[in-house]
Every structure is written in structure tokens, then in C-alpha cells.
Short mmCIF file of C-alpha atoms in Angstrom, two decimals:
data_model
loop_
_atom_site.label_atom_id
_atom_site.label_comp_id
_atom_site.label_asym_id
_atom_site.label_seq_id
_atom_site.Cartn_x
_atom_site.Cartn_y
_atom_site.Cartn_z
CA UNK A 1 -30.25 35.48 -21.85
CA UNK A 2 -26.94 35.93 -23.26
CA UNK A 3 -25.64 37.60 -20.30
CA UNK A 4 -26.23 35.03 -18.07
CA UNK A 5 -24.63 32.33 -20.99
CA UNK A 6 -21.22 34.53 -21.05
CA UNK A 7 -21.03 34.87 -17.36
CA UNK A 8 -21.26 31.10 -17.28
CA UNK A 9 -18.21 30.74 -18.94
CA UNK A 10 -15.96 32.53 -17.18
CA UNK A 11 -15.57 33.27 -13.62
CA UNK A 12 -17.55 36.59 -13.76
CA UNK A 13 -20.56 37.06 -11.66
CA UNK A 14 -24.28 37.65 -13.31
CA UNK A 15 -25.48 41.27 -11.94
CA UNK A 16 -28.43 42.47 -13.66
CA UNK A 17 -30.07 46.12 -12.43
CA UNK A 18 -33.17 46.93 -13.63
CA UNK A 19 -33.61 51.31 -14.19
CA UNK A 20 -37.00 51.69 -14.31
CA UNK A 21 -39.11 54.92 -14.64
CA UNK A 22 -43.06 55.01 -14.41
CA UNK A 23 -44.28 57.45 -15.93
CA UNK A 24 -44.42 57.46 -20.07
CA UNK A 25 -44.04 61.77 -19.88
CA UNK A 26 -40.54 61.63 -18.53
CA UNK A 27 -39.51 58.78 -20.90
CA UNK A 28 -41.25 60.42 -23.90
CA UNK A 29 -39.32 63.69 -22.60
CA UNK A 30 -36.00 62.00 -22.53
CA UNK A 31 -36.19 60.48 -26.10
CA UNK A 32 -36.92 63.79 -27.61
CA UNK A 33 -34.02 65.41 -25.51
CA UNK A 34 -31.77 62.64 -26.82
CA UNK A 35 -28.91 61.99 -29.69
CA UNK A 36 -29.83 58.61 -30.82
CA UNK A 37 -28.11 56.21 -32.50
CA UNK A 38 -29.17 54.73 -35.85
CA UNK A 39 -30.25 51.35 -33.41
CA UNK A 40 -32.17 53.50 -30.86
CA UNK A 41 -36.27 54.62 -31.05
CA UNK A 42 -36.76 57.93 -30.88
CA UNK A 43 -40.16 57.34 -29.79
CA UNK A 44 -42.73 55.20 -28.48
CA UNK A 45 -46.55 55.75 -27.58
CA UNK A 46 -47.93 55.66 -24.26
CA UNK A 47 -49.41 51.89 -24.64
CA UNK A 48 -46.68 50.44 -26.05
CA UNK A 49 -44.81 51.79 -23.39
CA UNK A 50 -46.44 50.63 -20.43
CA UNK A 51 -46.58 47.32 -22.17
CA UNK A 52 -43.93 46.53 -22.51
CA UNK A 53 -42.63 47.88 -19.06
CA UNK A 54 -44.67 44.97 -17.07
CA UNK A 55 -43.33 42.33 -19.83
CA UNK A 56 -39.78 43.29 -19.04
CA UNK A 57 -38.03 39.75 -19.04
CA UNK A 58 -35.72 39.65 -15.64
CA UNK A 59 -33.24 36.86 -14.80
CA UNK A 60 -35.24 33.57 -12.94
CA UNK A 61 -33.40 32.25 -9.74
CA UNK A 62 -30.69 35.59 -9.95
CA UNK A 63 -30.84 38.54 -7.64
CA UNK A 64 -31.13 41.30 -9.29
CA UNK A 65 -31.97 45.38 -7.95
CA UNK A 66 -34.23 47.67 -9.43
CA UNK A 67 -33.10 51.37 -9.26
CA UNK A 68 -36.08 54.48 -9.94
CA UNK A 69 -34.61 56.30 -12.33
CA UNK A 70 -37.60 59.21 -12.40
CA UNK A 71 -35.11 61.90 -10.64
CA UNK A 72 -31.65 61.27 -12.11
CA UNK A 73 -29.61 63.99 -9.31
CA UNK A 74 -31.31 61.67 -6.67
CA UNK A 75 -30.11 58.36 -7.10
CA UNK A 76 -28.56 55.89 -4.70
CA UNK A 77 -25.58 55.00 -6.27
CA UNK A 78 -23.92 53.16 -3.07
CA UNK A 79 -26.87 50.93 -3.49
CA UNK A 80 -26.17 50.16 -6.84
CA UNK A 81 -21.92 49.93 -6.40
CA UNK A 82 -23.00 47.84 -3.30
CA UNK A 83 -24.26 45.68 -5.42
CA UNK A 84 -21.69 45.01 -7.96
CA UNK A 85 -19.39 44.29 -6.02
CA UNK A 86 -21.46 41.81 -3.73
CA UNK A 87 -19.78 38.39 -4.49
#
């Protein structure tokens, strides 16, 4: 993970947070909603989706969070700033 390889080098601490939302309509409702740039999909189908949602790669022997992201007014962001700032 490159992340991990920069954070090695300098005196930065790895944080990795994981936004994750379950169900394909809301994603597939977001990318049509969307600007995207000339590097970002526009669309994906359902299986592909959900595939590649359980293969998500996540950092081995690092805490990390995972954050719902379904309802976007009800996050909680003092988890997440809680978080960061954890040494």
C-alpha cells in the first residue's frame, strides 16, 4: 500500500477510514448525481459492486475505522476526528 510506504518515511502516522455504504441503489444514485472526473466511473452494475465491496483490501496489523456513509446529514464526525488525531 503506498500509504502505508510514505507514512513509513516520515514521522506521520498511518490512519486509514474505510466509508462504506451497502446498498448498490444509493451508490448507483450518487454516481448519476455526480460531476466526475475524466479518472472517475460513472457507473457500475449491481454485481460488480457488491464484489468488489467484500474484496476491499484494508491495512493488515493497522487500526483502522469504518464509517456508514448511507445517510450523509447523520454522520459521526467526532468519531472520525477522534480518530485522526489518536497518536
Amino acid at each position: 500500500m503506498q500509504g502505508l510506504g510514505l507514512c513509513s518515511k516520515t514521522e506521520v502516522s498511518y490512519k486509514y477510514i474505510e466509508c462504506v455504504v451497502e446498498e448498490y441503489s444509493v451508490i448507483r444514485k450518487r454516481l448519476k448525481q455526480r460531476n466526475n472526473l475524466a479518472t472517475q466511473i460513472n457507473e457500475v452494475s449491481e454485481n460488480l459492486y457488491y464484489r468488489d465491496y467484500k474484496k476491499s483490501i484494508k491495512p493488515e496489523n493497522k487500526t483502522y475505522i469504518t464509517i456508514n456513509t448511507m445517510d450523509l446529514t447523520n454522520l459521526n464526525l467526532d468519531n472520525v476526528m477522534a480518530y485522526i488525531y489518536h497518536k
